mmCIF file of C-alpha atoms in Angstrom:
data_model
loop_
_atom_site.group_PDB
_atom_site.id
_atom_site.type_symbol
_atom_site.label_atom_id
_atom_site.label_comp_id
_atom_site.label_asym_id
_atom_site.label_seq_id
_atom_site.Cartn_x
_atom_site.Cartn_y
_atom_site.Cartn_z
ATOM 1 C CA MET A 14 38.146 24.426 -38.469
ATOM 2 C CA ASN A 15 36.129 23.067 -41.382
ATOM 3 C CA ILE A 16 32.747 21.709 -40.259
ATOM 4 C CA THR A 17 30.572 19.637 -42.588
ATOM 5 C CA ILE A 18 27.266 17.951 -41.832
ATOM 6 C CA ARG A 19 25.961 14.825 -43.532
ATOM 7 C CA HIS A 20 23.461 11.985 -43.157
ATOM 8 C CA ALA A 21 24.614 9.063 -41.037
ATOM 9 C CA SER A 22 25.536 5.783 -42.672
ATOM 10 C CA GLU A 23 26.290 2.303 -41.334
ATOM 11 C CA THR A 24 29.971 3.230 -40.979
ATOM 12 C CA ASP A 25 28.938 5.737 -38.268
ATOM 13 C CA ILE A 26 27.222 3.142 -36.098
ATOM 14 C CA ASP A 27 29.867 3.061 -33.317
ATOM 15 C CA PHE A 28 29.878 6.861 -33.135
ATOM 16 C CA ILE A 29 26.069 6.933 -32.984
ATOM 17 C CA ILE A 30 26.081 4.407 -30.128
ATOM 18 C CA GLU A 31 28.618 6.611 -28.301
ATOM 19 C CA ALA A 32 26.307 9.572 -28.959
ATOM 20 C CA VAL A 33 23.158 7.836 -27.663
ATOM 21 C CA MET A 34 24.881 6.533 -24.531
ATOM 22 C CA SER A 35 26.536 9.873 -23.703
ATOM 23 C CA ALA A 36 23.379 11.853 -24.404
ATOM 24 C CA GLU A 37 21.409 9.473 -22.148
ATOM 25 C CA ALA A 38 23.895 9.948 -19.315
ATOM 26 C CA CYS A 39 23.747 13.790 -19.519
ATOM 27 C CA GLY A 40 27.228 14.064 -18.034
ATOM 28 C CA THR A 41 26.565 11.529 -15.236
ATOM 29 C CA GLU A 42 27.351 7.828 -14.951
ATOM 30 C CA ILE A 43 23.667 6.874 -15.195
ATOM 31 C CA ILE A 44 22.561 5.405 -18.517
ATOM 32 C CA SER A 45 18.825 4.794 -18.174
ATOM 33 C CA TYR A 46 18.710 1.778 -20.510
ATOM 34 C CA CYS A 47 21.362 -0.023 -18.420
ATOM 35 C CA ARG A 48 19.560 0.800 -15.164
ATOM 36 C CA ILE A 49 16.069 -0.082 -16.414
ATOM 37 C CA PHE A 50 16.939 -3.384 -18.069
ATOM 38 C CA ASN A 51 19.803 -4.303 -15.748
ATOM 39 C CA ILE A 52 22.309 -4.661 -18.591
ATOM 40 C CA SER A 53 25.970 -3.703 -18.929
ATOM 41 C CA LYS A 54 27.270 -0.981 -21.256
ATOM 42 C CA THR A 55 28.588 -3.697 -23.581
ATOM 43 C CA GLU A 56 25.168 -5.381 -23.725
ATOM 44 C CA LEU A 57 23.530 -2.018 -24.321
ATOM 45 C CA SER A 58 25.964 -1.240 -27.100
ATOM 46 C CA GLU A 59 25.020 -4.512 -28.868
ATOM 47 C CA LEU A 60 21.309 -3.852 -28.296
ATOM 48 C CA LEU A 61 21.556 -0.319 -29.714
ATOM 49 C CA LYS A 62 23.487 -1.584 -32.698
ATOM 50 C CA SER A 63 20.738 -4.058 -33.629
ATOM 51 C CA ILE A 64 18.021 -1.448 -33.131
ATOM 52 C CA ILE A 65 19.724 1.399 -35.008
ATOM 53 C CA ILE A 66 20.670 -0.827 -37.965
ATOM 54 C CA GLU A 67 17.036 -2.044 -38.183
ATOM 55 C CA ASP A 68 16.342 1.616 -39.024
ATOM 56 C CA ILE A 69 12.752 2.006 -37.914
ATOM 57 C CA GLU A 70 11.913 5.643 -38.458
ATOM 58 C CA GLY A 71 9.730 7.915 -36.374
ATOM 59 C CA GLN A 72 11.874 7.704 -33.216
ATOM 60 C CA GLU A 73 15.433 8.544 -32.266
ATOM 61 C CA LEU A 74 17.055 5.105 -32.413
ATOM 62 C CA SER A 75 17.172 4.850 -36.184
ATOM 63 C CA LEU A 76 20.139 5.221 -38.533
ATOM 64 C CA SER A 77 18.348 7.491 -40.981
ATOM 65 C CA THR A 78 17.309 9.984 -38.296
ATOM 66 C CA PHE A 79 20.941 10.827 -37.454
ATOM 67 C CA LYS A 80 23.019 13.688 -38.821
ATOM 68 C CA ILE A 81 26.760 13.654 -38.293
ATOM 69 C CA ALA A 82 29.048 16.693 -38.018
ATOM 70 C CA LEU A 83 32.627 16.296 -39.177
ATOM 71 C CA CYS A 84 35.376 18.665 -38.057
ATOM 72 C CA ASP A 85 38.238 18.569 -40.541
ATOM 73 C CA GLY A 86 36.992 15.152 -41.572
ATOM 74 C CA GLU A 87 36.757 13.729 -38.044
ATOM 75 C CA ARG A 88 33.411 12.778 -36.466
ATOM 76 C CA ALA A 89 32.662 15.471 -33.899
ATOM 77 C CA GLY A 90 28.926 15.465 -33.241
ATOM 78 C CA ALA A 91 25.673 13.612 -33.857
ATOM 79 C CA ILE A 92 22.000 14.454 -33.425
ATOM 80 C CA SER A 93 18.827 12.500 -34.177
ATOM 81 C CA PHE A 94 15.924 14.294 -35.896
ATOM 82 C CA TRP A 95 12.466 13.138 -36.865
ATOM 83 C CA ILE A 96 8.988 14.557 -37.394
ATOM 84 C CA GLU A 97 6.699 13.423 -34.598
ATOM 85 C CA GLY A 98 3.607 11.472 -35.524
ATOM 86 C CA VAL A 99 4.347 10.735 -39.184
ATOM 87 C CA GLU A 100 5.084 7.080 -38.390
ATOM 88 C CA GLY A 101 2.947 7.080 -35.227
ATOM 89 C CA ASP A 102 3.600 8.081 -31.619
ATOM 90 C CA SER A 103 7.374 7.905 -31.102
ATOM 91 C CA SER A 104 7.201 6.665 -27.499
ATOM 92 C CA MET A 105 4.920 3.775 -28.551
ATOM 93 C CA ILE A 106 7.225 2.885 -31.448
ATOM 94 C CA LYS A 107 10.280 2.995 -29.205
ATOM 95 C CA ALA A 108 8.606 0.832 -26.551
ATOM 96 C CA GLN A 109 7.704 -1.744 -29.214
ATOM 97 C CA ILE A 110 11.241 -1.784 -30.568
ATOM 98 C CA LEU A 111 12.876 -2.052 -27.155
ATOM 99 C CA SER A 112 10.535 -4.804 -25.960
ATOM 100 C CA HIS A 113 11.092 -6.707 -29.206
ATOM 101 C CA PHE A 114 14.886 -6.526 -29.074
ATOM 102 C CA ILE A 115 15.322 -6.938 -25.340
ATOM 103 C CA GLY A 116 12.786 -9.790 -25.159
ATOM 104 C CA SER A 117 9.483 -9.934 -23.315
ATOM 105 C CA GLU A 118 10.970 -11.578 -20.211
ATOM 106 C CA ARG A 119 13.466 -8.762 -19.591
ATOM 107 C CA TRP A 120 10.911 -6.151 -20.606
ATOM 108 C CA ASN A 121 8.333 -7.483 -18.154
ATOM 109 C CA SER A 122 10.800 -7.748 -15.284
ATOM 110 C CA ALA A 123 11.666 -4.082 -15.880
ATOM 111 C CA ALA A 124 7.989 -3.064 -15.733
ATOM 112 C CA GLU A 125 8.216 -1.341 -12.341
ATOM 113 C CA LYS A 126 11.198 0.762 -13.395
ATOM 114 C CA ILE A 127 9.539 1.585 -16.737
ATOM 115 C CA LYS A 128 6.491 2.802 -14.809
ATOM 116 C CA ILE A 129 8.653 5.112 -12.696
ATOM 117 C CA VAL A 130 10.349 6.488 -15.814
ATOM 118 C CA SER A 131 6.981 6.848 -17.579
ATOM 119 C CA SER A 132 5.823 9.153 -14.795
ATOM 120 C CA THR A 133 8.244 11.767 -16.193
ATOM 121 C CA HIS A 134 6.947 11.352 -19.746
ATOM 122 C CA ILE A 135 6.116 14.476 -21.759
ATOM 123 C CA ASP A 136 4.031 14.163 -24.933
ATOM 124 C CA ARG A 137 5.721 15.339 -28.108
ATOM 125 C CA LYS A 138 3.820 17.681 -30.380
ATOM 126 C CA LYS A 139 2.552 16.047 -33.565
ATOM 127 C CA ASN A 140 4.111 17.323 -36.809
ATOM 128 C CA SER A 141 6.946 19.068 -35.002
ATOM 129 C CA LEU A 142 10.661 18.557 -35.530
ATOM 130 C CA GLN A 143 12.060 16.435 -32.713
ATOM 131 C CA ILE A 144 15.685 16.784 -31.646
ATOM 132 C CA GLU A 145 17.206 13.951 -29.613
ATOM 133 C CA SER A 146 20.530 12.333 -28.664
ATOM 134 C CA VAL A 147 22.386 15.636 -28.934
ATOM 135 C CA TYR A 148 26.070 14.815 -28.675
ATOM 136 C CA VAL A 149 29.384 16.542 -29.299
ATOM 137 C CA LYS A 150 32.631 14.730 -28.608
ATOM 138 C CA PRO A 151 34.321 16.362 -25.566
ATOM 139 C CA GLU A 152 37.408 17.572 -27.481
ATOM 140 C CA PHE A 153 35.208 19.418 -29.983
ATOM 141 C CA ARG A 154 32.964 21.186 -27.455
ATOM 142 C CA GLY A 155 32.899 24.998 -27.445
ATOM 143 C CA ASN A 156 32.651 25.247 -31.232
ATOM 144 C CA LYS A 157 28.847 25.460 -31.394
ATOM 145 C CA ILE A 158 28.739 22.179 -33.289
ATOM 146 C CA ALA A 159 25.375 21.080 -31.854
ATOM 147 C CA GLN A 160 23.854 24.461 -32.771
ATOM 148 C CA LYS A 161 25.253 24.125 -36.295
ATOM 149 C CA ILE A 162 23.740 20.665 -36.785
ATOM 150 C CA ILE A 163 20.354 21.869 -35.473
ATOM 151 C CA LEU A 164 20.364 24.963 -37.700
ATOM 152 C CA HIS A 165 21.454 22.878 -40.677
ATOM 153 C CA GLU A 166 18.472 20.569 -40.154
ATOM 154 C CA MET A 167 16.092 23.489 -39.640
ATOM 155 C CA GLY A 168 17.348 25.161 -42.818
ATOM 156 C CA HIS A 169 16.804 21.926 -44.709
ATOM 157 C CA LEU A 170 13.244 21.654 -43.339
ATOM 158 C CA GLN A 171 12.400 25.267 -44.199
ATOM 159 C CA LYS A 172 13.352 24.512 -47.779
ATOM 160 C CA ASN A 173 11.790 21.066 -48.156
ATOM 161 C CA SER A 174 8.983 20.868 -45.569
ATOM 162 C CA PRO A 175 7.909 24.451 -44.810
ATOM 163 C CA GLU A 176 4.712 23.124 -43.207
ATOM 164 C CA ILE A 177 6.796 21.964 -40.213
ATOM 165 C CA CYS A 178 6.888 25.097 -38.032
ATOM 166 C CA MET A 179 7.825 23.979 -34.536
ATOM 167 C CA ALA A 180 10.826 22.213 -33.059
ATOM 168 C CA GLN A 181 11.030 20.461 -29.707
ATOM 169 C CA VAL A 182 13.930 19.176 -27.672
ATOM 170 C CA MET A 183 13.733 17.337 -24.369
ATOM 171 C CA THR A 184 16.393 16.958 -21.727
ATOM 172 C CA MET A 185 16.767 16.081 -18.065
ATOM 173 C CA ASN A 186 15.947 18.826 -15.545
ATOM 174 C CA GLN A 187 19.484 18.815 -14.114
ATOM 175 C CA ASN A 188 21.222 19.139 -17.494
ATOM 176 C CA ARG A 189 22.249 22.805 -17.133
ATOM 177 C CA PRO A 190 24.654 23.030 -20.124
ATOM 178 C CA ALA A 191 21.991 21.669 -22.503
ATOM 179 C CA ILE A 192 19.248 23.899 -21.056
ATOM 180 C CA LYS A 193 21.536 26.944 -21.399
ATOM 181 C CA MET A 194 22.264 26.079 -25.008
ATOM 182 C CA TYR A 195 18.607 25.592 -25.997
ATOM 183 C CA GLU A 196 17.626 28.850 -24.272
ATOM 184 C CA SER A 197 20.433 30.718 -26.019
ATOM 185 C CA MET A 198 19.098 29.471 -29.357
ATOM 186 C CA GLY A 199 15.620 30.815 -28.589
ATOM 187 C CA PHE A 200 13.936 27.644 -27.342
ATOM 188 C CA VAL A 201 11.480 28.222 -24.493
ATOM 189 C CA LYS A 202 10.512 25.760 -21.763
ATOM 190 C CA SER A 203 7.059 24.382 -22.612
ATOM 191 C CA ALA A 204 6.626 21.536 -20.125
ATOM 192 C CA GLU A 205 8.324 20.030 -17.127
ATOM 193 C CA THR A 206 7.776 16.850 -15.153
ATOM 194 C CA SER A 207 9.397 15.346 -12.115
ATOM 195 C CA SER A 208 8.926 12.195 -10.130
ATOM 196 C CA ASP A 209 8.669 12.218 -6.343
ATOM 197 C CA ASN A 210 9.703 8.569 -6.260
ATOM 198 C CA PRO A 211 13.219 8.553 -4.730
ATOM 199 C CA ALA A 212 14.144 5.614 -6.991
ATOM 200 C CA ILE A 213 14.005 7.874 -10.048
ATOM 201 C CA THR A 214 17.563 9.159 -9.584
ATOM 202 C CA ASP A 215 18.872 5.571 -9.570
ATOM 203 C CA ILE A 216 17.357 5.076 -13.020
ATOM 204 C CA LEU A 217 17.582 8.476 -14.706
ATOM 205 C CA PRO A 218 20.288 11.145 -14.549
ATOM 206 C CA GLY A 219 17.751 13.583 -13.051
ATOM 207 C CA SER A 220 14.420 13.622 -11.228
ATOM 208 C CA GLY A 221 12.444 14.758 -14.258
ATOM 209 C CA ARG A 222 12.379 16.056 -17.793
ATOM 210 C CA VAL A 223 12.093 19.449 -19.393
ATOM 211 C CA MET A 224 10.667 20.077 -22.842
ATOM 212 C CA PHE A 225 11.808 23.096 -24.830
ATOM 213 C CA GLU A 226 10.176 24.303 -27.988
ATOM 214 C CA GLY A 227 10.631 27.042 -30.517
ATOM 215 C CA GLU A 228 9.451 28.254 -33.863
ATOM 216 C CA ILE A 229 11.881 27.081 -36.538
ATOM 217 C CA LYS A 230 11.621 30.331 -38.479
ATOM 218 C CA SER A 231 12.482 32.567 -35.534
ATOM 219 C CA ILE A 232 15.319 30.324 -34.306
ATOM 220 C CA VAL A 233 16.936 30.313 -37.752
ATOM 221 C CA GLN A 234 16.378 34.065 -38.106
ATOM 222 C CA SER A 235 17.851 34.987 -34.720
ATOM 223 C CA GLU A 236 20.895 32.793 -35.331
ATOM 224 C CA ASN A 237 21.450 34.515 -38.691
ATOM 225 C CA ILE A 238 21.265 37.948 -37.029
ATOM 226 C CA TYR A 239 23.682 36.731 -34.367
ATOM 227 C CA HIS A 240 26.170 35.627 -37.018
ATOM 228 C CA GLU A 241 25.869 38.862 -38.994
ATOM 229 C CA HIS A 242 26.978 40.908 -35.984
ATOM 230 C CA MET B 13 -15.362 -7.077 -38.079
ATOM 231 C CA SER B 14 -15.522 -10.628 -36.734
ATOM 232 C CA THR B 15 -17.640 -10.774 -33.576
ATOM 233 C CA GLU B 16 -15.464 -13.482 -32.116
ATOM 234 C CA ILE B 17 -12.234 -11.455 -32.546
ATOM 235 C CA ASN B 18 -14.038 -8.372 -31.266
ATOM 236 C CA GLN B 19 -15.192 -10.157 -28.095
ATOM 237 C CA ARG B 20 -11.803 -11.688 -27.306
ATOM 238 C CA LEU B 21 -10.059 -8.382 -27.997
ATOM 239 C CA THR B 22 -12.523 -6.494 -25.794
ATOM 240 C CA GLU B 23 -11.693 -8.822 -22.867
ATOM 241 C CA ILE B 24 -7.969 -8.117 -23.350
ATOM 242 C CA PHE B 25 -8.576 -4.361 -23.578
ATOM 243 C CA LYS B 26 -10.706 -4.424 -20.396
ATOM 244 C CA LYS B 27 -7.899 -6.062 -18.433
ATOM 245 C CA VAL B 28 -4.902 -4.225 -19.901
ATOM 246 C CA PHE B 29 -6.406 -0.747 -19.967
ATOM 247 C CA GLU B 30 -8.303 -1.311 -16.693
ATOM 248 C CA ASP B 31 -11.682 -0.231 -18.062
ATOM 249 C CA GLU B 32 -14.618 -2.601 -17.607
ATOM 250 C CA ASN B 33 -16.834 -0.513 -19.895
ATOM 251 C CA ILE B 34 -14.448 -0.216 -22.829
ATOM 252 C CA LYS B 35 -16.035 -0.734 -26.252
ATOM 253 C CA ILE B 36 -13.674 -1.245 -29.133
ATOM 254 C CA THR B 37 -14.227 0.158 -32.619
ATOM 255 C CA PRO B 38 -12.037 -0.119 -35.742
ATOM 256 C CA GLU B 39 -11.296 3.631 -35.610
ATOM 257 C CA MET B 40 -10.207 3.612 -31.954
ATOM 258 C CA THR B 41 -6.619 4.744 -31.268
ATOM 259 C CA ALA B 42 -4.422 5.074 -28.168
ATOM 260 C CA ALA B 43 -5.538 8.692 -27.870
ATOM 261 C CA ASP B 44 -9.098 7.478 -27.150
ATOM 262 C CA VAL B 45 -8.155 5.309 -24.158
ATOM 263 C CA ALA B 46 -7.000 6.812 -20.852
ATOM 264 C CA ASN B 47 -4.561 4.082 -19.836
ATOM 265 C CA TRP B 48 -3.190 3.295 -23.290
ATOM 266 C CA ASP B 49 0.471 4.301 -23.001
ATOM 267 C CA SER B 50 3.690 2.753 -24.295
ATOM 268 C CA LEU B 51 3.881 0.282 -21.400
ATOM 269 C CA SER B 52 0.282 -0.934 -21.631
ATOM 270 C CA HIS B 53 0.573 -1.029 -25.437
ATOM 271 C CA VAL B 54 3.407 -3.578 -25.225
ATOM 272 C CA ALA B 55 1.402 -5.604 -22.672
ATOM 273 C CA MET B 56 -1.675 -5.523 -24.892
ATOM 274 C CA ILE B 57 0.218 -6.779 -27.961
ATOM 275 C CA GLU B 58 1.771 -9.577 -25.884
ATOM 276 C CA LYS B 59 -1.666 -10.639 -24.620
ATOM 277 C CA VAL B 60 -3.145 -10.556 -28.141
ATOM 278 C CA GLU B 61 -0.333 -12.783 -29.426
ATOM 279 C CA LYS B 62 -0.922 -15.271 -26.600
ATOM 280 C CA GLU B 63 -4.709 -15.208 -26.889
ATOM 281 C CA PHE B 64 -4.725 -15.835 -30.655
ATOM 282 C CA GLY B 65 -1.585 -17.993 -30.760
ATOM 283 C CA ILE B 66 0.115 -15.742 -33.292
ATOM 284 C CA LYS B 67 3.364 -13.795 -33.517
ATOM 285 C CA PHE B 68 3.471 -10.380 -35.161
ATOM 286 C CA LYS B 69 6.523 -9.069 -36.978
ATOM 287 C CA LEU B 70 8.042 -5.911 -35.481
ATOM 288 C CA LYS B 71 7.234 -3.884 -38.583
ATOM 289 C CA GLU B 72 3.604 -5.070 -38.437
ATOM 290 C CA ILE B 73 3.261 -3.967 -34.816
ATOM 291 C CA ILE B 74 4.731 -0.569 -35.610
ATOM 292 C CA SER B 75 2.475 -0.099 -38.636
ATOM 293 C CA MET B 76 -0.677 -0.461 -36.484
ATOM 294 C CA LYS B 77 -2.289 2.925 -36.129
ATOM 295 C CA LYS B 78 -5.761 1.968 -34.873
ATOM 296 C CA VAL B 79 -7.692 -0.994 -33.518
ATOM 297 C CA GLY B 80 -8.942 -1.800 -37.048
ATOM 298 C CA ASP B 81 -5.303 -2.382 -38.133
ATOM 299 C CA LEU B 82 -4.800 -4.750 -35.206
ATOM 300 C CA ILE B 83 -7.943 -6.708 -36.121
ATOM 301 C CA SER B 84 -6.831 -6.966 -39.788
ATOM 302 C CA LEU B 85 -3.440 -8.286 -38.666
ATOM 303 C CA ILE B 86 -5.047 -10.889 -36.382
ATOM 304 C CA GLU B 87 -7.238 -12.004 -39.300
ATOM 305 C CA LYS B 88 -4.236 -12.117 -41.640
ATOM 306 C CA HIS B 89 -2.160 -14.242 -39.260
ATOM 307 C CA ARG B 90 -5.020 -16.659 -38.623
ATOM 308 C CA ASP B 91 -5.393 -17.179 -42.384
ATOM 309 C CA ILE B 92 -1.756 -18.194 -42.805
#
């Protein structure tokens, strides 16, 4: 199987939307954006399209933050990467973008749900590589595609921005496959939050979030050793 | 910094960030205010737009890094 990794372009938009929605659901039926703003998957798809095409960097919903993996020419995986803090705080930027595109009326009527979700917020470390919307198409799973995209990005950073030392990736606390993968790569749990509000599991695919982090150098090194043996 | 903008902005900050003693400065950022999170940030911008009768562009809002940037943008929009 020939795997290549490239920057996303506008032709990938439908695949990126699929990636964002699947990554949000973490293997469940719950897509937080739909639950928070009371919108259908079709409405969300249109909303994401407008946001991603607008390409505002510094947060995950931006065309230029996505890398696409192709398996024998077919789109197989996508991940969003950015450096936290360069454009400002990513959660603030994302909130501004969402409120702008969804409209203040819908945003304000979702305020209670946003507050519940915010209670599981974990701050991202400034000047660290952020990894979000990790997605591999089901038929391509088991080929370490997500790991390959992450290592590709880390290798690129080591070469071009060696001052970026740390990488962080956040997932939901119930997302066992993702947690297993990050741990196997050498990421270590650095923070965890959970909400005791029972409504949380109607909005998010878990009761809280887990942040993993790792040193780029040691993750790349250990993966190289792994491949040599 | 215009005293009038400063005063009106301070009133908004008091309400949105729930701090009666808040004193704004051009160098102030979200990190300096306890209740300044993504939710209250959106509410604050909305209140500023209403108070001054202006409408920021999305890219302008995102480019704001500190209170001084917000004040400059208010001044810019009022000049138009």
